[in-house]
Amino acid sequence: MSLKYAVSDLTIQRIIEQETSFVPALEMLPGLTPEVLAENRAWMRQAKALDDQDVLMLCFQSYVVNTPHHTILIDSCIGNDKPRPNRPKWNMKTDDTYMRALNAAGVSVDDIDFVMCTHLHVDHVGWNTRLENGRWVPTFPKARYLFAKQEYDHWFAENAKTEIPPFADSVLPVVEASRHELISNDHQIGDHVRIVPTPGHTPGHVAIAMGRGKDDAVFSGDLMHSPLQTLYPELSIKFDVDPAKAATTRRSFLERYCDTDTLCCTAHFPSPSVGKIKRKGNAFVCTAV
């Protein structure tokens, strides 16, 4: 299993927090039929994308990217000490898996220049903060945390109606510490980092493209959760706020990057999680590299 990739002048490392069964495939993907699942069961199980009970297997991970100028962490996973009663595997977790993985990659919390969240769901913001003396403080003390403004505004409004724990404990403390920046959909960091708007899963979801003058790598966030969605881009998950838009965005993204040299770094595909998009008939596959 590869955890490190080099492309042009980028170094990309996977920081894995969990690889685990998640939600039954037929529940997670409401448009999936038992017949289509049966047709794909064998390869999905071989790829460790589906367990023996037809539950989707997902990876929960961050990426650390070194450009010539910055060290960037993309999506901060699940986190510790966070109350998540509807997810027992995440609820009040106290293990050191994530920090050990970060250290094994040769990265300390002080090394991170930017934290970029593709969106603000629970499993993408968790390590934004850590508990210190009963208070949530930024985990990466020297980093600027970049939140897409459209995404932030959506969750800020939702949190004002009813508290959303991941926003309250993993986003607002960063804002209160003045470590954040709200960015537009055309935001760039130097000549290496660009935002790719990919709405549907959430209103302000973005992918992140990196490379000097071309997209050497793209980080797709929750545009796709399972490799089945490359073969069937019309399949949206039950957590998408706009399933139709998510499907349209997904196909457009796959068309944009298919048969190119761009590394597609997915958030949740089973290991190795990173591949190149190839056309397969009227659909696509993500081929491991």
PDB file of N, CA and C in Angstrom, residues 17-119:
ATOM      1  N   GLU A  17      -6.669   7.810   9.055  1.00  0.00           N
ATOM      2  CA  GLU A  17      -7.185   7.711  10.421  1.00  0.00           C
ATOM      3  C   GLU A  17      -7.979   6.424  10.627  1.00  0.00           C
ATOM      4  N   GLN A  18      -8.822   6.076   9.659  1.00  0.00           N
ATOM      5  CA  GLN A  18      -9.595   4.835   9.749  1.00  0.00           C
ATOM      6  C   GLN A  18      -9.831   4.270   8.358  1.00  0.00           C
ATOM      7  N   GLU A  19      -9.834   2.951   8.253  1.00  0.00           N
ATOM      8  CA  GLU A  19     -10.363   2.239   7.091  1.00  0.00           C
ATOM      9  C   GLU A  19     -11.349   1.234   7.652  1.00  0.00           C
ATOM     10  N   THR A  20     -12.631   1.398   7.311  1.00  0.00           N
ATOM     11  CA  THR A  20     -13.644   0.655   8.040  1.00  0.00           C
ATOM     12  C   THR A  20     -14.923   0.509   7.224  1.00  0.00           C
ATOM     13  N   SER A  21     -15.764  -0.428   7.631  1.00  0.00           N
ATOM     14  CA  SER A  21     -17.101  -0.524   7.053  1.00  0.00           C
ATOM     15  C   SER A  21     -17.910   0.689   7.502  1.00  0.00           C
ATOM     16  N   PHE A  22     -18.853   1.107   6.648  1.00  0.00           N
ATOM     17  CA  PHE A  22     -19.550   2.365   6.936  1.00  0.00           C
ATOM     18  C   PHE A  22     -21.067   2.192   6.904  1.00  0.00           C
ATOM     19  N   VAL A  23     -21.640   2.153   5.716  1.00  0.00           N
ATOM     20  CA  VAL A  23     -23.096   2.061   5.555  1.00  0.00           C
ATOM     21  C   VAL A  23     -23.379   1.032   4.460  1.00  0.00           C
ATOM     22  N   PRO A  24     -24.430   0.209   4.588  1.00  0.00           N
ATOM     23  CA  PRO A  24     -24.773  -0.736   3.520  1.00  0.00           C
ATOM     24  C   PRO A  24     -24.898  -0.032   2.173  1.00  0.00           C
ATOM     25  N   ALA A  25     -24.375  -0.678   1.137  1.00  0.00           N
ATOM     26  CA  ALA A  25     -24.318  -0.052  -0.189  1.00  0.00           C
ATOM     27  C   ALA A  25     -25.692   0.387  -0.675  1.00  0.00           C
ATOM     28  N   LEU A  26     -26.706  -0.462  -0.488  1.00  0.00           N
ATOM     29  CA  LEU A  26     -28.041  -0.131  -0.990  1.00  0.00           C
ATOM     30  C   LEU A  26     -28.681   1.010  -0.206  1.00  0.00           C
ATOM     31  N   GLU A  27     -28.220   1.246   1.009  1.00  0.00           N
ATOM     32  CA  GLU A  27     -28.695   2.386   1.797  1.00  0.00           C
ATOM     33  C   GLU A  27     -27.913   3.649   1.455  1.00  0.00           C
ATOM     34  N   MET A  28     -26.616   3.512   1.315  1.00  0.00           N
ATOM     35  CA  MET A  28     -25.744   4.663   1.043  1.00  0.00           C
ATOM     36  C   MET A  28     -26.023   5.258  -0.336  1.00  0.00           C
ATOM     37  N   LEU A  29     -26.324   4.390  -1.294  1.00  0.00           N
ATOM     38  CA  LEU A  29     -26.553   4.809  -2.680  1.00  0.00           C
ATOM     39  C   LEU A  29     -27.998   4.489  -3.041  1.00  0.00           C
ATOM     40  N   PRO A  30     -28.941   5.387  -2.772  1.00  0.00           N
ATOM     41  CA  PRO A  30     -30.362   5.079  -2.962  1.00  0.00           C
ATOM     42  C   PRO A  30     -30.731   4.677  -4.387  1.00  0.00           C
ATOM     43  N   GLY A  31     -29.969   5.124  -5.375  1.00  0.00           N
ATOM     44  CA  GLY A  31     -30.268   4.765  -6.754  1.00  0.00           C
ATOM     45  C   GLY A  31     -29.709   3.420  -7.183  1.00  0.00           C
ATOM     46  N   LEU A  32     -28.945   2.781  -6.319  1.00  0.00           N
ATOM     47  CA  LEU A  32     -28.338   1.489  -6.635  1.00  0.00           C
ATOM     48  C   LEU A  32     -29.380   0.384  -6.508  1.00  0.00           C
ATOM     49  N   THR A  33     -29.446  -0.485  -7.513  1.00  0.00           N
ATOM     50  CA  THR A  33     -30.377  -1.610  -7.462  1.00  0.00           C
ATOM     51  C   THR A  33     -29.648  -2.871  -7.016  1.00  0.00           C
ATOM     52  N   PRO A  34     -30.370  -3.837  -6.463  1.00  0.00           N
ATOM     53  CA  PRO A  34     -29.736  -5.109  -6.110  1.00  0.00           C
ATOM     54  C   PRO A  34     -29.069  -5.784  -7.302  1.00  0.00           C
ATOM     55  N   GLU A  35     -29.647  -5.594  -8.489  1.00  0.00           N
ATOM     56  CA  GLU A  35     -29.087  -6.221  -9.686  1.00  0.00           C
ATOM     57  C   GLU A  35     -27.732  -5.620 -10.044  1.00  0.00           C
ATOM     58  N   VAL A  36     -27.633  -4.292  -9.998  1.00  0.00           N
ATOM     59  CA  VAL A  36     -26.355  -3.637 -10.309  1.00  0.00           C
ATOM     60  C   VAL A  36     -25.323  -3.972  -9.237  1.00  0.00           C
ATOM     61  N   LEU A  37     -25.748  -4.028  -7.994  1.00  0.00           N
ATOM     62  CA  LEU A  37     -24.824  -4.420  -6.933  1.00  0.00           C
ATOM     63  C   LEU A  37     -24.300  -5.830  -7.180  1.00  0.00           C
ATOM     64  N   ALA A  38     -25.173  -6.743  -7.569  1.00  0.00           N
ATOM     65  CA  ALA A  38     -24.756  -8.124  -7.827  1.00  0.00           C
ATOM     66  C   ALA A  38     -23.737  -8.193  -8.957  1.00  0.00           C
ATOM     67  N   GLU A  39     -23.928  -7.373  -9.992  1.00  0.00           N
ATOM     68  CA  GLU A  39     -23.007  -7.362 -11.133  1.00  0.00           C
ATOM     69  C   GLU A  39     -21.614  -6.885 -10.732  1.00  0.00           C
ATOM     70  N   ASN A  40     -21.532  -6.086  -9.692  1.00  0.00           N
ATOM     71  CA  ASN A  40     -20.261  -5.462  -9.308  1.00  0.00           C
ATOM     72  C   ASN A  40     -19.694  -5.989  -7.991  1.00  0.00           C
ATOM     73  N   ARG A  41     -20.391  -6.911  -7.373  1.00  0.00           N
ATOM     74  CA  ARG A  41     -20.001  -7.374  -6.042  1.00  0.00           C
ATOM     75  C   ARG A  41     -18.597  -7.978  -6.022  1.00  0.00           C
ATOM     76  N   ALA A  42     -18.268  -8.791  -7.006  1.00  0.00           N
ATOM     77  CA  ALA A  42     -16.999  -9.531  -6.970  1.00  0.00           C
ATOM     78  C   ALA A  42     -15.802  -8.587  -6.991  1.00  0.00           C
ATOM     79  N   TRP A  43     -15.778  -7.647  -7.953  1.00  0.00           N
ATOM     80  CA  TRP A  43     -14.607  -6.769  -8.032  1.00  0.00           C
ATOM     81  C   TRP A  43     -14.558  -5.802  -6.856  1.00  0.00           C
ATOM     82  N   MET A  44     -15.744  -5.390  -6.366  1.00  0.00           N
ATOM     83  CA  MET A  44     -15.746  -4.475  -5.224  1.00  0.00           C
ATOM     84  C   MET A  44     -15.191  -5.152  -3.975  1.00  0.00           C
ATOM     85  N   ARG A  45     -15.538  -6.410  -3.780  1.00  0.00           N
ATOM     86  CA  ARG A  45     -14.987  -7.122  -2.623  1.00  0.00           C
ATOM     87  C   ARG A  45     -13.492  -7.350  -2.785  1.00  0.00           C
ATOM     88  N   GLN A  46     -13.073  -7.662  -4.003  1.00  0.00           N
ATOM     89  CA  GLN A  46     -11.642  -7.855  -4.243  1.00  0.00           C
ATOM     90  C   GLN A  46     -10.871  -6.566  -3.983  1.00  0.00           C
ATOM     91  N   ALA A  47     -11.493  -5.431  -4.329  1.00  0.00           N
ATOM     92  CA  ALA A  47     -10.861  -4.121  -4.123  1.00  0.00           C
ATOM     93  C   ALA A  47     -11.032  -3.606  -2.697  1.00  0.00           C
ATOM     94  N   LYS A  48     -11.665  -4.421  -1.846  1.00  0.00           N
ATOM     95  CA  LYS A  48     -11.934  -4.021  -0.460  1.00  0.00           C
ATOM     96  C   LYS A  48     -12.784  -2.749  -0.385  1.00  0.00           C
ATOM     97  N   ALA A  49     -13.677  -2.610  -1.382  1.00  0.00           N
ATOM     98  CA  ALA A  49     -14.630  -1.510  -1.387  1.00  0.00           C
ATOM     99  C   ALA A  49     -15.984  -1.931  -0.824  1.00  0.00           C
ATOM    100  N   LEU A  50     -16.134  -3.239  -0.566  1.00  0.00           N
ATOM    101  CA  LEU A  50     -17.393  -3.801  -0.091  1.00  0.00           C
ATOM    102  C   LEU A  50     -17.071  -4.989   0.806  1.00  0.00           C
ATOM    103  N   ASP A  51     -17.736  -5.067   1.956  1.00  0.00           N
ATOM    104  CA  ASP A  51     -17.444  -6.206   2.831  1.00  0.00           C
ATOM    105  C   ASP A  51     -18.396  -7.369   2.547  1.00  0.00           C
ATOM    106  N   ASP A  52     -18.303  -8.427   3.326  1.00  0.00           N
ATOM    107  CA  ASP A  52     -19.085  -9.637   3.066  1.00  0.00           C
ATOM    108  C   ASP A  52     -20.570  -9.457   3.323  1.00  0.00           C
ATOM    109  N   GLN A  53     -20.937  -8.378   4.010  1.00  0.00           N
ATOM    110  CA  GLN A  53     -22.355  -8.084   4.256  1.00  0.00           C
ATOM    111  C   GLN A  53     -22.872  -6.973   3.334  1.00  0.00           C
ATOM    112  N   ASP A  54     -22.125  -6.694   2.265  1.00  0.00           N
ATOM    113  CA  ASP A  54     -22.493  -5.654   1.295  1.00  0.00           C
ATOM    114  C   ASP A  54     -22.534  -4.260   1.920  1.00  0.00           C
ATOM    115  N   VAL A  55     -21.675  -4.049   2.892  1.00  0.00           N
ATOM    116  CA  VAL A  55     -21.493  -2.718   3.478  1.00  0.00           C
ATOM    117  C   VAL A  55     -20.297  -2.064   2.800  1.00  0.00           C
ATOM    118  N   LEU A  56     -20.453  -0.801   2.413  1.00  0.00           N
ATOM    119  CA  LEU A  56     -19.349  -0.091   1.769  1.00  0.00           C
ATOM    120  C   LEU A  56     -18.192   0.080   2.748  1.00  0.00           C
ATOM    121  N   MET A  57     -16.988  -0.157   2.249  1.00  0.00           N
ATOM    122  CA  MET A  57     -15.768   0.066   3.016  1.00  0.00           C
ATOM    123  C   MET A  57     -15.187   1.407   2.585  1.00  0.00           C
ATOM    124  N   LEU A  58     -14.928   2.281   3.543  1.00  0.00           N
ATOM    125  CA  LEU A  58     -14.399   3.609   3.236  1.00  0.00           C
ATOM    126  C   LEU A  58     -13.105   3.856   3.993  1.00  0.00           C
ATOM    127  N   CYS A  59     -12.279   4.696   3.401  1.00  0.00           N
ATOM    128  CA  CYS A  59     -11.075   5.195   4.056  1.00  0.00           C
ATOM    129  C   CYS A  59     -11.353   6.619   4.523  1.00  0.00           C
ATOM    130  N   PHE A  60     -10.910   6.946   5.720  1.00  0.00           N
ATOM    131  CA  PHE A  60     -11.022   8.304   6.252  1.00  0.00           C
ATOM    132  C   PHE A  60      -9.603   8.814   6.462  1.00  0.00           C
ATOM    133  N   GLN A  61      -9.233   9.855   5.704  1.00  0.00           N
ATOM    134  CA  GLN A  61      -7.836  10.254   5.629  1.00  0.00           C
ATOM    135  C   GLN A  61      -7.698  11.730   5.291  1.00  0.00           C
ATOM    136  N   SER A  62      -6.528  12.246   5.576  1.00  0.00           N
ATOM    137  CA  SER A  62      -6.083  13.556   5.102  1.00  0.00           C
ATOM    138  C   SER A  62      -4.998  13.335   4.062  1.00  0.00           C
ATOM    139  N   TYR A  63      -4.683  14.394   3.345  1.00  0.00           N
ATOM    140  CA  TYR A  63      -3.495  14.426   2.494  1.00  0.00           C
ATOM    141  C   TYR A  63      -2.611  15.580   2.950  1.00  0.00           C
ATOM    142  N   VAL A  64      -1.318  15.313   3.017  1.00  0.00           N
ATOM    143  CA  VAL A  64      -0.342  16.379   3.234  1.00  0.00           C
ATOM    144  C   VAL A  64       0.433  16.555   1.940  1.00  0.00           C
ATOM    145  N   VAL A  65       0.450  17.767   1.444  1.00  0.00           N
ATOM    146  CA  VAL A  65       1.109  18.065   0.173  1.00  0.00           C
ATOM    147  C   VAL A  65       2.211  19.085   0.410  1.00  0.00           C
ATOM    148  N   ASN A  66       3.395  18.752  -0.057  1.00  0.00           N
ATOM    149  CA  ASN A  66       4.505  19.704  -0.071  1.00  0.00           C
ATOM    150  C   ASN A  66       4.648  20.263  -1.468  1.00  0.00           C
ATOM    151  N   THR A  67       4.448  21.575  -1.607  1.00  0.00           N
ATOM    152  CA  THR A  67       4.780  22.278  -2.834  1.00  0.00           C
ATOM    153  C   THR A  67       6.173  22.880  -2.622  1.00  0.00           C
ATOM    154  N   PRO A  68       6.760  23.510  -3.634  1.00  0.00           N
ATOM    155  CA  PRO A  68       8.064  24.143  -3.400  1.00  0.00           C
ATOM    156  C   PRO A  68       8.022  25.240  -2.336  1.00  0.00           C
ATOM    157  N   HIS A  69       6.815  25.711  -2.009  1.00  0.00           N
ATOM    158  CA  HIS A  69       6.711  26.871  -1.121  1.00  0.00           C
ATOM    159  C   HIS A  69       5.977  26.600   0.188  1.00  0.00           C
ATOM    160  N   HIS A  70       5.087  25.604   0.222  1.00  0.00           N
ATOM    161  CA  HIS A  70       4.215  25.423   1.376  1.00  0.00           C
ATOM    162  C   HIS A  70       3.991  23.946   1.692  1.00  0.00           C
ATOM    163  N   THR A  71       3.569  23.715   2.926  1.00  0.00           N
ATOM    164  CA  THR A  71       3.072  22.405   3.344  1.00  0.00           C
ATOM    165  C   THR A  71       1.585  22.570   3.655  1.00  0.00           C
ATOM    166  N   ILE A  72       0.769  21.802   2.947  1.00  0.00           N
ATOM    167  CA  ILE A  72      -0.682  21.983   2.988  1.00  0.00           C
ATOM    168  C   ILE A  72      -1.339  20.686   3.435  1.00  0.00           C
ATOM    169  N   LEU A  73      -2.247  20.786   4.391  1.00  0.00           N
ATOM    170  CA  LEU A  73      -3.047  19.641   4.810  1.00  0.00           C
ATOM    171  C   LEU A  73      -4.450  19.784   4.237  1.00  0.00           C
ATOM    172  N   ILE A  74      -4.903  18.749   3.546  1.00  0.00           N
ATOM    173  CA  ILE A  74      -6.229  18.764   2.932  1.00  0.00           C
ATOM    174  C   ILE A  74      -7.154  17.833   3.708  1.00  0.00           C
ATOM    175  N   ASP A  75      -8.203  18.402   4.264  1.00  0.00           N
ATOM    176  CA  ASP A  75      -9.226  17.703   5.052  1.00  0.00           C
ATOM    177  C   ASP A  75      -8.619  17.081   6.307  1.00  0.00           C
ATOM    178  N   SER A  76      -9.230  17.373   7.431  1.00  0.00           N
ATOM    179  CA  SER A  76      -8.599  17.006   8.701  1.00  0.00           C
ATOM    180  C   SER A  76      -9.314  15.880   9.440  1.00  0.00           C
ATOM    181  N   CYS A  77     -10.057  15.081   8.703  1.00  0.00           N
ATOM    182  CA  CYS A  77     -10.539  13.796   9.213  1.00  0.00           C
ATOM    183  C   CYS A  77     -11.519  13.911  10.382  1.00  0.00           C
ATOM    184  N   ILE A  78     -11.394  12.986  11.342  1.00  0.00           N
ATOM    185  CA  ILE A  78     -12.429  12.734  12.343  1.00  0.00           C
ATOM    186  C   ILE A  78     -12.148  13.449  13.657  1.00  0.00           C
ATOM    187  N   GLY A  79     -10.922  13.341  14.140  1.00  0.00           N
ATOM    188  CA  GLY A  79     -10.545  14.023  15.370  1.00  0.00           C
ATOM    189  C   GLY A  79     -10.804  13.209  16.626  1.00  0.00           C
ATOM    190  N   ASN A  80     -10.250  13.680  17.722  1.00  0.00           N
ATOM    191  CA  ASN A  80     -10.387  13.046  19.034  1.00  0.00           C
ATOM    192  C   ASN A  80     -11.270  13.874  19.962  1.00  0.00           C
ATOM    193  N   ASP A  81     -11.857  13.185  20.924  1.00  0.00           N
ATOM    194  CA  ASP A  81     -12.623  13.821  22.006  1.00  0.00           C
ATOM    195  C   ASP A  81     -13.872  14.538  21.513  1.00  0.00           C
ATOM    196  N   LYS A  82     -14.318  14.210  20.315  1.00  0.00           N
ATOM    197  CA  LYS A  82     -15.475  14.892  19.735  1.00  0.00           C
ATOM    198  C   LYS A  82     -16.749  14.074  19.996  1.00  0.00           C
ATOM    199  N   PRO A  83     -17.802  14.718  20.507  1.00  0.00           N
ATOM    200  CA  PRO A  83     -19.064  14.000  20.741  1.00  0.00           C
ATOM    201  C   PRO A  83     -19.793  13.731  19.422  1.00  0.00           C
ATOM    202  N   ARG A  84     -19.809  12.464  19.020  1.00  0.00           N
ATOM    203  CA  ARG A  84     -20.461  12.049  17.778  1.00  0.00           C
ATOM    204  C   ARG A  84     -21.343  10.826  18.072  1.00  0.00           C
ATOM    205  N   PRO A  85     -22.389  10.996  18.847  1.00  0.00           N
ATOM    206  CA  PRO A  85     -23.166   9.848  19.318  1.00  0.00           C
ATOM    207  C   PRO A  85     -23.788   9.005  18.211  1.00  0.00           C
ATOM    208  N   ASN A  86     -24.025   9.591  17.046  1.00  0.00           N
ATOM    209  CA  ASN A  86     -24.610   8.809  15.952  1.00  0.00           C
ATOM    210  C   ASN A  86     -23.572   8.009  15.179  1.00  0.00           C
ATOM    211  N   ARG A  87     -22.291   8.141  15.522  1.00  0.00           N
ATOM    212  CA  ARG A  87     -21.218   7.380  14.874  1.00  0.00           C
ATOM    213  C   ARG A  87     -20.335   6.778  15.970  1.00  0.00           C
ATOM    214  N   PRO A  88     -20.660   5.596  16.451  1.00  0.00           N
ATOM    215  CA  PRO A  88     -19.911   5.012  17.577  1.00  0.00           C
ATOM    216  C   PRO A  88     -18.409   4.910  17.345  1.00  0.00           C
ATOM    217  N   LYS A  89     -17.979   4.675  16.105  1.00  0.00           N
ATOM    218  CA  LYS A  89     -16.542   4.545  15.844  1.00  0.00           C
ATOM    219  C   LYS A  89     -15.817   5.885  15.947  1.00  0.00           C
ATOM    220  N   TRP A  90     -16.566   6.976  15.930  1.00  0.00           N
ATOM    221  CA  TRP A  90     -15.982   8.317  16.007  1.00  0.00           C
ATOM    222  C   TRP A  90     -16.221   8.983  17.358  1.00  0.00           C
ATOM    223  N   ASN A  91     -17.223   8.506  18.091  1.00  0.00           N
ATOM    224  CA  ASN A  91     -17.689   9.205  19.285  1.00  0.00           C
ATOM    225  C   ASN A  91     -16.640   9.190  20.398  1.00  0.00           C
ATOM    226  N   MET A  92     -16.215  10.387  20.805  1.00  0.00           N
ATOM    227  CA  MET A  92     -15.264  10.564  21.917  1.00  0.00           C
ATOM    228  C   MET A  92     -14.016   9.699  21.731  1.00  0.00           C
ATOM    229  N   LYS A  93     -13.573   9.604  20.518  1.00  0.00           N
ATOM    230  CA  LYS A  93     -12.397   8.806  20.174  1.00  0.00           C
ATOM    231  C   LYS A  93     -11.151   9.397  20.849  1.00  0.00           C
ATOM    232  N   THR A  94     -10.252   8.520  21.298  1.00  0.00           N
ATOM    233  CA  THR A  94      -9.054   9.001  22.002  1.00  0.00           C
ATOM    234  C   THR A  94      -7.770   8.347  21.497  1.00  0.00           C
ATOM    235  N   ASP A  95      -7.828   7.648  20.368  1.00  0.00           N
ATOM    236  CA  ASP A  95      -6.626   6.939  19.914  1.00  0.00           C
ATOM    237  C   ASP A  95      -5.621   7.910  19.293  1.00  0.00           C
ATOM    238  N   ASP A  96      -4.392   7.418  19.111  1.00  0.00           N
ATOM    239  CA  ASP A  96      -3.330   8.274  18.567  1.00  0.00           C
ATOM    240  C   ASP A  96      -2.990   7.929  17.120  1.00  0.00           C
ATOM    241  N   THR A  97      -3.914   7.243  16.438  1.00  0.00           N
ATOM    242  CA  THR A  97      -3.644   6.775  15.072  1.00  0.00           C
ATOM    243  C   THR A  97      -3.270   7.921  14.138  1.00  0.00           C
ATOM    244  N   TYR A  98      -4.042   8.992  14.178  1.00  0.00           N
ATOM    245  CA  TYR A  98      -3.831  10.097  13.234  1.00  0.00           C
ATOM    246  C   TYR A  98      -2.495  10.783  13.484  1.00  0.00           C
ATOM    247  N   MET A  99      -2.211  11.088  14.725  1.00  0.00           N
ATOM    248  CA  MET A  99      -0.965  11.783  15.034  1.00  0.00           C
ATOM    249  C   MET A  99       0.249  10.900  14.763  1.00  0.00           C
ATOM    250  N   ARG A 100       0.110   9.603  14.994  1.00  0.00           N
ATOM    251  CA  ARG A 100       1.211   8.693  14.665  1.00  0.00           C
ATOM    252  C   ARG A 100       1.438   8.656  13.161  1.00  0.00           C
ATOM    253  N   ALA A 101       0.356   8.665  12.387  1.00  0.00           N
ATOM    254  CA  ALA A 101       0.485   8.666  10.927  1.00  0.00           C
ATOM    255  C   ALA A 101       1.129   9.955  10.439  1.00  0.00           C
ATOM    256  N   LEU A 102       0.762  11.066  11.055  1.00  0.00           N
ATOM    257  CA  LEU A 102       1.365  12.351  10.692  1.00  0.00           C
ATOM    258  C   LEU A 102       2.859  12.330  11.002  1.00  0.00           C
ATOM    259  N   ASN A 103       3.208  11.840  12.173  1.00  0.00           N
ATOM    260  CA  ASN A 103       4.620  11.769  12.555  1.00  0.00           C
ATOM    261  C   ASN A 103       5.395  10.816  11.654  1.00  0.00           C
ATOM    262  N   ALA A 104       4.775   9.699  11.282  1.00  0.00           N
ATOM    263  CA  ALA A 104       5.434   8.734  10.399  1.00  0.00           C
ATOM    264  C   ALA A 104       5.717   9.336   9.032  1.00  0.00           C
ATOM    265  N   ALA A 105       4.913  10.322   8.649  1.00  0.00           N
ATOM    266  CA  ALA A 105       5.130  11.021   7.380  1.00  0.00           C
ATOM    267  C   ALA A 105       6.183  12.111   7.511  1.00  0.00           C
ATOM    268  N   GLY A 106       6.732  12.274   8.712  1.00  0.00           N
ATOM    269  CA  GLY A 106       7.753  13.293   8.927  1.00  0.00           C
ATOM    270  C   GLY A 106       7.188  14.689   9.049  1.00  0.00           C
ATOM    271  N   VAL A 107       5.937  14.784   9.493  1.00  0.00           N
ATOM    272  CA  VAL A 107       5.248  16.073   9.568  1.00  0.00           C
ATOM    273  C   VAL A 107       4.833  16.334  11.012  1.00  0.00           C
ATOM    274  N   SER A 108       5.117  17.535  11.494  1.00  0.00           N
ATOM    275  CA  SER A 108       4.635  17.948  12.811  1.00  0.00           C
ATOM    276  C   SER A 108       3.508  18.960  12.629  1.00  0.00           C
ATOM    277  N   VAL A 109       2.742  19.183  13.680  1.00  0.00           N
ATOM    278  CA  VAL A 109       1.638  20.136  13.574  1.00  0.00           C
ATOM    279  C   VAL A 109       2.149  21.539  13.264  1.00  0.00           C
ATOM    280  N   ASP A 110       3.374  21.842  13.646  1.00  0.00           N
ATOM    281  CA  ASP A 110       3.944  23.166  13.378  1.00  0.00           C
ATOM    282  C   ASP A 110       4.394  23.340  11.934  1.00  0.00           C
ATOM    283  N   ASP A 111       4.461  22.239  11.185  1.00  0.00           N
ATOM    284  CA  ASP A 111       4.935  22.313   9.800  1.00  0.00           C
ATOM    285  C   ASP A 111       3.862  22.772   8.823  1.00  0.00           C
ATOM    286  N   ILE A 112       2.601  22.686   9.220  1.00  0.00           N
ATOM    287  CA  ILE A 112       1.501  22.940   8.294  1.00  0.00           C
ATOM    288  C   ILE A 112       1.300  24.447   8.110  1.00  0.00           C
ATOM    289  N   ASP A 113       1.371  24.884   6.853  1.00  0.00           N
ATOM    290  CA  ASP A 113       1.158  26.300   6.526  1.00  0.00           C
ATOM    291  C   ASP A 113      -0.312  26.615   6.277  1.00  0.00           C
ATOM    292  N   PHE A 114      -1.012  25.679   5.627  1.00  0.00           N
ATOM    293  CA  PHE A 114      -2.427  25.867   5.316  1.00  0.00           C
ATOM    294  C   PHE A 114      -3.178  24.572   5.589  1.00  0.00           C
ATOM    295  N   VAL A 115      -4.366  24.710   6.154  1.00  0.00           N
ATOM    296  CA  VAL A 115      -5.334  23.615   6.221  1.00  0.00           C
ATOM    297  C   VAL A 115      -6.469  23.989   5.278  1.00  0.00           C
ATOM    298  N   MET A 116      -6.757  23.107   4.329  1.00  0.00           N
ATOM    299  CA  MET A 116      -7.822  23.358   3.362  1.00  0.00           C
ATOM    300  C   MET A 116      -8.876  22.261   3.510  1.00  0.00           C
ATOM    301  N   CYS A 117     -10.117  22.669   3.701  1.00  0.00           N
ATOM    302  CA  CYS A 117     -11.223  21.720   3.831  1.00  0.00           C
ATOM    303  C   CYS A 117     -12.059  21.759   2.554  1.00  0.00           C
ATOM    304  N   THR A 118     -12.236  20.602   1.928  1.00  0.00           N
ATOM    305  CA  THR A 118     -13.063  20.549   0.721  1.00  0.00           C
ATOM    306  C   THR A 118     -14.509  20.904   1.040  1.00  0.00           C
ATOM    307  N   HIS A 119     -14.928  20.619   2.269  1.00  0.00           N
ATOM    308  CA  HIS A 119     -16.241  20.999   2.779  1.00  0.00           C
ATOM    309  C   HIS A 119     -16.195  20.822   4.291  1.00  0.00           C
TER     310      HIS A 119
END
